[in-house]
Coordinates of N, CA and C and ligand atoms in Angstrom, one line a residue:
M1 N -9.4 214.1 160.4 CA -9.7 214.0 161.8 C -9.5 215.3 162.5
R2 N -10.3 215.4 163.7 CA -10.1 216.6 164.5 C -8.7 216.8 165.0
L3 N -8.2 218.0 165.1 CA -6.8 218.2 165.5 C -6.6 217.6 166.9
D4 N -7.5 217.9 167.9 CA -7.3 217.4 169.3 C -7.2 215.9 169.3
R5 N -8.1 215.2 168.6 CA -8.1 213.8 168.6 C -6.8 213.2 167.9
A6 N -6.5 213.8 166.8 CA -5.3 213.4 166.0 C -4.0 213.5 166.9
L7 N -3.9 214.6 167.6 CA -2.7 214.8 168.4 C -2.7 213.8 169.6
S8 N -3.9 213.6 170.2 CA -3.9 212.7 171.4 C -3.7 211.2 170.9
N9 N -4.2 210.9 169.7 CA -4.0 209.5 169.2 C -2.5 209.3 168.8
S10 N -1.8 210.4 168.6 CA -0.4 210.3 168.2 C 0.5 210.3 169.5
G11 N -0.1 210.2 170.6 CA 0.7 210.1 171.9 C 1.1 211.5 172.4
C12 N 0.5 212.6 171.9 CA 1.0 213.9 172.4 C 0.4 214.4 173.7
G13 N -0.5 213.6 174.2 CA -1.1 214.0 175.5 C -2.5 213.6 175.5
T14 N -3.2 213.7 176.7 CA -4.6 213.4 176.8 C -5.3 214.4 175.9
R15 N -6.6 214.2 175.7 CA -7.4 215.1 174.9 C -7.4 216.5 175.6
N16 N -7.5 216.5 176.9 CA -7.5 217.7 177.7 C -6.1 218.4 177.6
D17 N -5.0 217.7 177.6 CA -3.7 218.3 177.5 C -3.6 219.0 176.2
V18 N -4.0 218.3 175.1 CA -3.7 218.9 173.8 C -4.7 220.1 173.6
R19 N -5.9 220.0 174.1 CA -6.8 221.2 174.0 C -6.2 222.4 174.7
T20 N -5.6 222.2 175.8 CA -5.0 223.3 176.6 C -3.9 223.9 175.7
L21 N -3.1 223.0 175.1 CA -2.0 223.6 174.3 C -2.5 224.4 173.1
I22 N -3.6 223.9 172.5 CA -4.2 224.6 171.4 C -4.7 225.9 171.8
K23 N -5.4 225.9 172.9 CA -6.0 227.2 173.5 C -4.9 228.2 173.8
K24 N -3.8 227.6 174.2 CA -2.7 228.5 174.6 C -1.8 229.0 173.4
R25 N -2.3 228.7 172.2 CA -1.7 229.1 170.9 C -0.4 228.5 170.7
K26 N -0.2 227.2 171.2 CA 1.1 226.6 171.1 C 1.2 225.7 169.9
V27 N 0.1 225.5 169.2 CA 0.0 224.5 168.1 C -0.1 225.3 166.7
T28 N 0.7 224.9 165.8 CA 0.5 225.5 164.4 C 0.3 224.3 163.4
V29 N -0.6 224.7 162.4 CA -0.8 223.7 161.3 C -0.4 224.4 160.1
N30 N 0.5 223.9 159.3 CA 1.0 224.5 158.1 C 1.5 225.9 158.4
G31 N 2.1 226.1 159.5 CA 2.7 227.4 159.9 C 1.7 228.4 160.5
I32 N 0.4 228.1 160.6 CA -0.6 229.0 161.2 C -1.0 228.5 162.5
I33 N -1.0 229.5 163.5 CA -1.5 229.1 164.9 C -3.0 228.8 164.8
V34 N -3.3 227.6 165.4 CA -4.7 227.2 165.4 C -5.2 227.2 166.8
T35 N -6.4 227.8 167.0 CA -7.0 227.8 168.4 C -8.2 227.0 168.5
D36 N -8.7 226.4 167.4 CA -9.9 225.6 167.4 C -9.5 224.1 167.4
P37 N -9.8 223.4 168.5 CA -9.4 222.0 168.6 C -10.1 221.1 167.6
S38 N -11.2 221.6 167.1 CA -12.0 220.7 166.2 C -11.6 220.9 164.7
V39 N -10.6 221.7 164.5 CA -10.2 221.9 163.1 C -9.8 220.6 162.4
H40 N -10.1 220.4 161.2 CA -9.8 219.1 160.5 C -8.3 219.1 160.0
V41 N -7.6 218.0 160.4 CA -6.2 217.9 159.9 C -6.0 216.5 159.2
E42 N -5.0 216.5 158.3 CA -4.7 215.3 157.6 C -3.3 214.9 158.0
K43 N -2.9 213.7 157.7 CA -1.5 213.2 158.0 C -0.4 214.1 157.3
T44 N -0.8 214.6 156.1 CA 0.1 215.4 155.3 C 0.4 216.8 155.8
D45 N -0.5 217.3 156.8 CA -0.3 218.6 157.3 C 1.0 218.7 158.2
A46 N 1.6 219.9 158.1 CA 2.8 220.1 158.9 C 2.4 220.7 160.2
I47 N 2.6 219.9 161.3 CA 2.1 220.3 162.6 C 3.3 220.5 163.5
E48 N 3.2 221.6 164.3 CA 4.3 221.9 165.3 C 3.6 222.2 166.6
I49 N 4.2 221.6 167.7 CA 3.8 221.9 169.0 C 4.9 222.6 169.7
E50 N 4.7 223.8 170.2 CA 5.7 224.6 170.8 C 7.0 224.6 170.0
G51 N 6.8 224.7 168.7 CA 8.0 224.9 167.8 C 8.6 223.5 167.3
S52 N 8.1 222.4 167.9 CA 8.7 221.1 167.5 C 7.8 220.4 166.5
D53 N 8.4 219.8 165.4 CA 7.7 219.1 164.4 C 7.0 217.9 165.1
T54 N 5.7 217.7 164.8 CA 4.9 216.6 165.4 C 4.3 215.8 164.3
K55 N 4.6 214.5 164.2 CA 4.0 213.7 163.2 C 2.7 213.1 163.7
L56 N 1.7 213.1 162.8 CA 0.4 212.4 163.2 C 0.7 210.9 162.9
K57 N 0.2 210.1 163.9 CA 0.5 208.7 163.7 C -0.8 207.9 163.8
D58 N -1.0 206.9 162.9 CA -2.2 206.0 163.0 C -2.0 205.1 164.2
K59 N -0.8 204.6 164.4 CA -0.6 203.5 165.4 C 0.6 203.9 166.2
L60 N 0.7 203.4 167.4 CA 1.8 203.7 168.3 C 2.5 202.4 168.7
Y61 N 3.9 202.6 168.8 CA 4.7 201.4 169.1 C 5.7 201.7 170.2
F62 N 5.7 200.9 171.2 CA 6.6 201.1 172.3 C 7.3 199.8 172.6
I63 N 8.5 199.9 173.3 CA 9.0 198.7 174.0 C 9.1 198.9 175.4
F64 N 8.9 197.9 176.2 CA 8.8 198.0 177.7 C 9.8 197.0 178.3
D65 N 10.5 197.4 179.2 CA 11.4 196.5 180.0 C 10.7 196.0 181.2
K66 N 10.1 194.8 181.0 CA 9.2 194.3 182.1 C 10.0 193.8 183.3
P67 N 9.7 194.4 184.5 CA 10.3 193.9 185.7 C 9.8 192.6 186.1
D68 N 10.5 191.9 187.0 CA 10.0 190.7 187.7 C 8.7 191.1 188.5
E69 N 7.9 190.1 188.7 CA 6.7 190.2 189.5 C 5.8 191.3 189.0
V70 N 5.6 191.3 187.7 CA 4.6 192.2 187.0 C 3.8 191.3 186.0
L71 N 2.5 191.5 186.1 CA 1.6 190.7 185.2 C 1.5 191.3 183.8
T72 N 1.6 190.5 182.8 CA 1.4 191.0 181.4 C 0.0 191.2 181.2
A73 N -0.5 192.3 181.7 CA -1.9 192.7 181.5 C -2.0 194.2 181.6
M74 N -3.0 194.9 181.1 CA -3.0 196.3 181.2 C -3.8 196.8 182.4
D75 N -4.4 195.8 183.1 CA -5.1 196.2 184.3 C -5.3 194.9 185.1
D76 N -5.2 195.1 186.4 CA -5.5 194.0 187.3 C -5.8 194.5 188.7
K77 N -6.7 193.9 189.4 CA -7.1 194.4 190.7 C -6.1 194.1 191.7
R78 N -5.5 192.9 191.6 CA -4.6 192.4 192.6 C -3.1 192.5 192.4
Y79 N -2.7 192.4 191.1 CA -1.3 192.3 190.9 C -0.8 193.6 190.2
K80 N 0.5 193.9 190.4 CA 1.1 195.0 189.7 C 1.1 194.6 188.2
N81 N 0.8 195.5 187.3 CA 0.7 195.1 185.9 C 1.2 196.2 185.0
I82 N 1.2 196.0 183.7 CA 1.9 196.9 182.8 C 1.1 198.3 182.8
G83 N -0.2 198.2 183.0 CA -1.0 199.5 183.1 C -0.4 200.4 184.2
D84 N 0.2 199.8 185.2 CA 0.7 200.7 186.3 C 2.0 201.5 185.9
F85 N 2.6 201.1 184.7 CA 3.8 201.8 184.3 C 3.5 202.7 183.1
I86 N 2.3 202.6 182.6 CA 2.1 203.4 181.3 C 1.9 204.9 181.6
P87 N 2.6 205.7 180.8 CA 2.4 207.2 181.1 C 1.0 207.6 180.9
P88 N 0.5 208.6 181.7 CA -1.0 208.9 181.6 C -1.4 209.3 180.2
E89 N -0.6 210.0 179.4 CA -1.0 210.4 178.1 C -1.2 209.3 177.1
L90 N -0.7 208.1 177.5 CA -0.9 206.9 176.6 C -2.0 206.0 177.1
K91 N -2.7 206.4 178.1 CA -3.8 205.6 178.5 C -4.9 205.8 177.5
N92 N -5.9 205.0 177.5 CA -7.1 205.1 176.6 C -6.7 205.2 175.1
L93 N -5.6 204.6 174.7 CA -5.2 204.5 173.3 C -5.2 203.1 172.8
K94 N -5.8 202.2 173.6 CA -6.0 200.8 173.3 C -4.7 200.1 173.0
L95 N -3.7 200.5 173.8 CA -2.4 199.9 173.7 C -2.4 198.5 174.4
S96 N -1.8 197.5 173.8 CA -1.8 196.2 174.5 C -0.4 195.6 174.3
P97 N 0.0 194.7 175.2 CA 1.2 194.0 175.0 C 1.1 192.9 173.9
V98 N 2.2 192.7 173.2 CA 2.3 191.7 172.1 C 2.7 190.4 172.8
G99 N 1.8 189.5 172.9 CA 2.2 188.2 173.6 C 2.3 188.4 175.1
R100 N 2.7 187.4 175.8 CA 2.8 187.4 177.2 C 4.1 187.0 177.7
L101 N 4.6 187.6 178.8 CA 5.7 187.1 179.6 C 5.2 186.6 180.9
D102 N 5.7 185.5 181.5 CA 5.3 185.1 182.8 C 5.5 186.2 183.8
Y103 N 4.8 186.0 184.9 CA 5.0 186.9 186.1 C 6.4 187.2 186.5
H104 N 7.2 186.1 186.4 CA 8.6 186.2 186.8 C 9.6 186.3 185.7
T105 N 9.1 186.4 184.4 CA 10.0 186.7 183.3 C 10.2 188.2 183.1
T106 N 11.4 188.6 182.9 CA 11.7 190.0 182.7 C 12.0 190.3 181.2
G107 N 12.2 191.6 180.9 CA 12.7 192.0 179.6 C 11.7 192.5 178.6
L108 N 12.0 192.2 177.3 CA 11.4 192.9 176.2 C 10.0 192.5 175.9
L109 N 9.1 193.6 176.0 CA 7.7 193.4 175.5 C 7.4 194.5 174.5
I110 N 6.8 194.2 173.4 CA 6.4 195.3 172.5 C 4.9 195.6 172.9
I111 N 4.7 196.9 173.0 CA 3.3 197.4 173.4 C 2.9 198.3 172.2
T112 N 1.7 197.9 171.7 CA 1.2 198.7 170.5 C -0.3 198.6 170.4
N113 N -0.9 199.5 169.6 CA -2.3 199.3 169.2 C -2.4 198.9 167.8
D114 N -1.4 198.4 167.2 CA -1.4 197.8 165.9 C -1.7 196.3 166.0
G115 N -3.0 196.0 165.9 CA -3.5 194.6 166.1 C -2.9 193.6 165.1
E116 N -2.8 194.0 163.9 CA -2.3 193.1 162.8 C -0.8 192.8 163.1
L117 N -0.1 193.8 163.5 CA 1.3 193.5 163.8 C 1.4 192.6 165.0
S118 N 0.6 192.8 166.0 CA 0.6 192.0 167.2 C 0.3 190.6 166.8
H119 N -0.7 190.4 166.0 CA -1.1 189.0 165.6 C 0.1 188.3 164.9
R120 N 0.8 189.1 164.0 CA 1.8 188.4 163.2 C 3.1 188.1 164.0
I121 N 3.3 188.9 165.1 CA 4.5 188.6 165.9 C 4.2 187.4 166.7
T122 N 3.0 187.2 167.1 CA 2.7 186.1 168.0 C 2.3 184.8 167.3
S123 N 1.8 184.9 166.1 CA 1.4 183.7 165.4 C 2.6 182.9 165.0
P124 N 2.5 181.5 165.3 CA 3.7 180.7 164.9 C 3.8 180.6 163.4
K125 N 2.8 181.0 162.6 CA 2.8 181.0 161.2 C 3.9 181.9 160.6
Y126 N 4.2 183.0 161.3 CA 5.2 183.9 160.8 C 6.6 183.7 161.3
E127 N 6.7 182.7 162.3 CA 8.0 182.3 162.8 C 8.9 183.4 163.2
I128 N 8.4 184.4 163.9 CA 9.2 185.5 164.3 C 10.1 185.1 165.5
P129 N 11.4 185.1 165.4 CA 12.3 184.7 166.5 C 12.2 185.5 167.7
K130 N 12.2 184.9 168.8 CA 12.2 185.6 170.1 C 13.3 184.9 170.9
V131 N 14.2 185.7 171.4 CA 15.4 185.2 172.1 C 15.3 185.4 173.6
Y132 N 15.6 184.4 174.4 CA 15.5 184.4 175.9 C 16.8 184.1 176.4
T133 N 17.3 184.8 177.4 CA 18.5 184.4 178.2 C 18.0 183.7 179.4
V134 N 18.5 182.5 179.6 CA 18.0 181.7 180.7 C 19.1 181.3 181.6
T135 N 19.0 181.4 182.9 CA 19.9 180.8 183.8 C 19.1 179.7 184.5
Y136 N 19.8 178.6 184.8 CA 19.1 177.4 185.3 C 20.0 176.8 186.4
E137 N 19.3 176.0 187.2 CA 19.9 175.2 188.3 C 20.0 173.8 187.8
G138 N 21.1 173.2 188.1 CA 21.3 171.8 187.7 C 22.5 171.7 186.8
K139 N 22.8 170.4 186.4 CA 24.0 170.2 185.6 C 23.9 170.9 184.3
A140 N 25.0 171.3 183.7 CA 25.0 172.0 182.4 C 24.3 171.1 181.4
L141 N 23.6 171.7 180.5 CA 23.0 171.0 179.4 C 24.1 170.3 178.5
T142 N 23.9 169.1 178.2 CA 24.9 168.4 177.4 C 24.6 168.7 175.9
Q143 N 25.6 168.4 175.1 CA 25.5 168.6 173.7 C 24.3 167.8 173.1
E144 N 24.1 166.6 173.6 CA 23.0 165.7 173.1 C 21.7 166.4 173.5
E145 N 21.6 166.9 174.7 CA 20.3 167.5 175.1 C 20.0 168.8 174.2
I146 N 21.1 169.5 174.0 CA 20.9 170.7 173.1 C 20.4 170.3 171.7
E147 N 21.1 169.2 171.2 CA 20.7 168.8 169.8 C 19.2 168.3 169.9
E148 N 18.9 167.6 170.9 CA 17.5 167.1 171.0 C 16.5 168.3 171.0
A149 N 16.8 169.3 171.8 CA 15.9 170.5 171.9 C 15.9 171.2 170.6
E150 N 17.0 171.2 169.9 CA 17.1 171.9 168.6 C 16.3 171.2 167.5
K151 N 16.1 169.9 167.7 CA 15.3 169.1 166.7 C 13.8 169.3 167.1
G152 N 13.5 169.6 168.3 CA 12.1 169.7 168.7 C 11.7 168.6 169.6
V153 N 11.5 168.8 170.9 CA 11.2 167.8 171.8 C 9.7 167.7 172.0
T154 N 9.2 166.5 172.5 CA 7.8 166.4 172.9 C 7.7 166.4 174.4
L155 N 6.9 167.4 174.9 CA 6.7 167.5 176.3 C 5.6 166.6 176.8
N156 N 5.8 165.9 177.9 CA 4.8 165.0 178.4 C 4.4 165.5 179.8
D157 N 4.3 166.8 180.0 CA 4.1 167.4 181.4 C 2.6 167.7 181.6
T158 N 1.8 167.4 180.6 CA 0.3 167.7 180.7 C -0.4 166.4 180.2
D159 N -1.7 166.5 180.2 CA -2.6 165.3 179.8 C -2.2 164.9 178.4
K160 N -2.0 165.9 177.5 CA -1.7 165.6 176.1 C -0.2 165.9 175.8
P161 N 0.5 165.0 175.1 CA 1.9 165.4 174.7 C 1.9 166.7 173.8
V162 N 2.9 167.5 174.0 CA 3.0 168.7 173.3 C 4.3 168.7 172.5
K163 N 4.2 168.8 171.2 CA 5.4 168.8 170.4 C 5.9 170.2 170.2
L164 N 7.1 170.5 170.6 CA 7.7 171.8 170.4 C 8.4 171.9 169.1
R165 N 8.3 173.1 168.5 CA 9.1 173.3 167.2 C 10.6 173.3 167.5
P166 N 11.4 173.0 166.5 CA 12.8 173.2 166.7 C 13.2 174.6 167.2
C167 N 14.1 174.7 168.1 CA 14.6 176.0 168.6 C 16.1 176.1 168.4
K168 N 16.7 177.2 168.8 CA 18.1 177.3 168.7 C 18.7 177.6 170.1
I169 N 19.7 176.9 170.5 CA 20.3 177.1 171.8 C 21.8 177.5 171.6
D170 N 22.1 178.7 172.2 CA 23.5 179.1 172.2 C 24.0 179.1 173.7
V171 N 25.1 178.3 173.9 CA 25.6 178.2 175.3 C 26.3 179.5 175.7
V172 N 26.0 180.1 176.8 CA 26.7 181.3 177.3 C 27.7 180.9 178.3
S173 N 27.3 180.0 179.2 CA 28.2 179.5 180.3 C 27.5 178.2 180.8
D174 N 28.1 177.6 181.8 CA 27.6 176.3 182.4 C 26.2 176.4 182.9
D175 N 25.7 177.6 183.3 CA 24.3 177.6 183.8 C 23.5 178.7 183.0
T176 N 24.0 179.1 181.8 CA 23.3 180.1 181.1 C 23.2 179.8 179.6
V177 N 22.0 179.9 179.0 CA 21.9 179.7 177.6 C 21.0 180.8 177.0
D178 N 21.2 181.1 175.7 CA 20.3 181.9 174.9 C 19.4 180.9 174.1
I179 N 18.1 181.0 174.3 CA 17.2 180.1 173.5 C 16.4 181.0 172.6
T180 N 16.4 180.6 171.3 CA 15.6 181.3 170.3 C 14.4 180.4 170.0
L181 N 13.2 181.0 170.2 CA 12.0 180.2 169.9 C 11.3 180.9 168.7
Y182 N 10.6 180.0 167.9 CA 9.9 180.5 166.7 C 8.4 180.4 166.9
E183 N 8.0 180.1 168.1 CA 6.6 179.9 168.5 C 6.5 180.4 170.0
G184 N 5.3 180.3 170.5 CA 5.2 180.8 171.9 C 4.2 180.0 172.7
K185 N 4.5 178.7 172.9 CA 3.6 177.9 173.7 C 3.7 178.3 175.2
T186 N 2.7 178.0 176.0 CA 2.6 178.5 177.4 C 3.9 178.0 178.1
H187 N 4.5 178.9 178.8 CA 5.7 178.6 179.6 C 6.7 177.7 178.9
E188 N 6.9 178.0 177.6 CA 7.7 177.1 176.8 C 9.1 176.9 177.2
V189 N 9.8 178.0 177.6 CA 11.2 177.9 178.0 C 11.3 177.1 179.3
R190 N 10.5 177.5 180.3 CA 10.5 176.8 181.6 C 10.3 175.3 181.4
R191 N 9.3 175.0 180.5 CA 9.0 173.5 180.4 C 10.1 172.8 179.6
L192 N 10.7 173.5 178.7 CA 11.8 172.9 177.9 C 13.0 172.6 178.9
I193 N 13.3 173.5 179.7 CA 14.4 173.3 180.6 C 14.0 172.2 181.6
S194 N 12.8 172.2 182.1 CA 12.4 171.2 183.1 C 12.3 169.8 182.4
H195 N 12.1 169.8 181.1 CA 12.1 168.5 180.4 C 13.5 167.8 180.5
F196 N 14.5 168.6 180.7 CA 15.9 168.1 180.9 C 16.3 168.0 182.4
G197 N 15.3 168.1 183.3 CA 15.5 167.9 184.7 C 16.1 169.1 185.4
K198 N 16.0 170.3 184.8 CA 16.6 171.5 185.4 C 15.5 172.5 185.7
Q199 N 15.9 173.4 186.5 CA 14.9 174.5 186.9 C 15.4 175.8 186.5
V200 N 14.5 176.6 185.9 CA 14.9 178.0 185.5 C 15.1 178.8 186.7
L201 N 16.2 179.6 186.8 CA 16.4 180.5 187.9 C 15.9 181.9 187.5
T202 N 16.4 182.3 186.3 CA 16.0 183.6 185.8 C 15.7 183.5 184.3
L203 N 14.8 184.3 183.8 CA 14.4 184.2 182.4 C 14.1 185.6 181.9
R204 N 14.9 186.0 180.9 CA 14.7 187.4 180.4 C 14.6 187.3 178.9
R205 N 13.6 188.0 178.3 CA 13.5 188.1 176.8 C 14.4 189.2 176.4
V206 N 15.3 189.0 175.5 CA 16.3 190.0 175.1 C 16.1 190.5 173.6
K207 N 15.3 189.7 172.8 CA 15.2 190.1 171.4 C 13.9 189.6 170.8
I208 N 13.2 190.4 170.0 CA 12.1 189.9 169.1 C 12.5 190.4 167.7
A209 N 12.6 189.4 166.8 CA 13.2 189.7 165.5 C 14.5 190.5 165.7
D210 N 14.6 191.7 165.2 CA 15.8 192.5 165.4 C 15.7 193.5 166.5
I211 N 14.5 193.5 167.2 CA 14.3 194.5 168.2 C 14.9 194.1 169.5
T212 N 15.7 195.1 170.1 CA 16.2 194.8 171.5 C 15.9 196.0 172.3
L213 N 16.1 195.9 173.6 CA 16.0 197.0 174.5 C 17.3 197.8 174.5
P214 N 17.3 199.1 174.8 CA 18.6 199.8 174.9 C 19.6 199.1 175.8
E215 N 20.9 199.2 175.5 CA 21.9 198.5 176.3 C 21.8 198.8 177.8
D216 N 21.5 200.1 178.1 CA 21.5 200.6 179.5 C 20.1 200.6 180.0
S217 N 19.2 199.7 179.5 CA 17.8 199.8 179.8 C 17.5 199.7 181.3
I218 N 16.5 200.5 181.7 CA 16.1 200.4 183.1 C 14.8 199.7 183.2
S219 N 14.8 198.7 184.1 CA 13.6 197.9 184.3 C 12.4 198.8 184.6
G220 N 11.3 198.5 183.9 CA 10.0 199.3 184.2 C 9.9 200.5 183.3
T221 N 10.8 200.6 182.3 CA 10.7 201.8 181.5 C 10.1 201.5 180.1
F222 N 9.3 202.5 179.7 CA 8.7 202.5 178.3 C 9.6 203.3 177.4
Y223 N 9.9 202.7 176.2 CA 10.7 203.4 175.2 C 9.8 203.5 174.0
E224 N 9.9 204.6 173.3 CA 9.2 204.8 172.0 C 10.0 204.0 171.0
M225 N 9.4 203.2 170.1 CA 10.2 202.6 169.1 C 10.6 203.6 168.1
S226 N 11.9 203.4 167.6 CA 12.4 204.4 166.6 C 11.7 204.0 165.2
E227 N 11.7 205.0 164.3 CA 11.1 204.8 163.0 C 11.8 203.6 162.3
E228 N 13.1 203.4 162.5 CA 13.8 202.3 161.9 C 13.3 201.0 162.5
Q229 N 13.1 200.9 163.8 CA 12.6 199.7 164.4 C 11.2 199.4 163.9
I230 N 10.4 200.4 163.8 CA 9.0 200.1 163.3 C 9.0 199.6 161.9
V231 N 9.8 200.2 161.1 CA 9.9 199.7 159.7 C 10.4 198.3 159.7
A232 N 11.5 198.0 160.5 CA 12.1 196.7 160.5 C 11.1 195.6 160.9
I233 N 10.3 195.9 162.0 CA 9.4 194.8 162.5 C 8.2 194.7 161.5
R234 N 7.8 195.8 160.9 CA 6.7 195.6 159.9 C 7.2 194.9 158.7
K235 N 8.5 195.1 158.3 CA 9.0 194.4 157.2 C 9.1 192.8 157.5
V236 N 9.7 192.5 158.6 CA 9.9 191.1 158.9 C 8.6 190.3 159.1
T237 N 7.5 191.1 159.4 CA 6.2 190.4 159.6 C 5.4 190.5 158.3
G238 N 6.0 191.0 157.2 CA 5.4 191.0 155.9 C 4.3 192.1 155.7
L239 N 4.3 193.1 156.6 CA 3.3 194.2 156.5 C 3.7 195.2 155.5
I240 N 5.0 195.3 155.2 CA 5.5 196.2 154.2 C 6.5 195.5 153.3
Ligands
URA1 N1 8.8 181.0 178.0 C1 8.5 180.9 179.3 O1 8.5 179.8 179.9 N2 8.0 182.0 179.9 C2 8.0 183.2 179.3 O2 7.6 184.2 180.0 C3 8.3 183.3 178.0 C4 8.7 182.1 177.4

């Protein structure tokens, strides 16, 4: 692949940014300064930008700490959306969110251009656990209610009954639980809580498989996934 495209696909900058770096003699391939952006490179080539090792990547993986009142979409005319937070050098790389969080749900979203990984994380077939911390209004969930939810309840809040798969509920306090889901039906947590006559006050996704946000995460921030996190999520979804 051409050097400029390979670098920009790897998240190193827009095509224009990387061409400028190349023209300014800031890029070396196998130790040699390259000034032609169209030169052919392979993944095995040793590339440095301004003296720093730069790996060519086929796919990009990020995690995003979604704020409240943000639409899980890359573009929208009316509402604030994820596209508004994406750094300019990562635009036009076909990145998309893996699954959806409601407008008022906060927390962990994986953003990638790896379509197969995205499919496997969201498909109920792969049963990838997603953990949500929920605070709710109303009486504390009883042990019986928790057991019922953990066996899998049937929701009757639409025309057709909807059978939910068993989930796992860990009580944090009288008004807070961690719920682990292995599927992702529309508004599943909110509907499950409302099945028991309570209303969700706050909902935050805290974990997908073993992926979490940094402890001191700042809402609205994009984080590059570490190599270990990428390997872990690809392993758990059976891609490696
Ligand atoms: N369940 C919900 O109800 N909303 C979300 O955003 C995610 C899971």
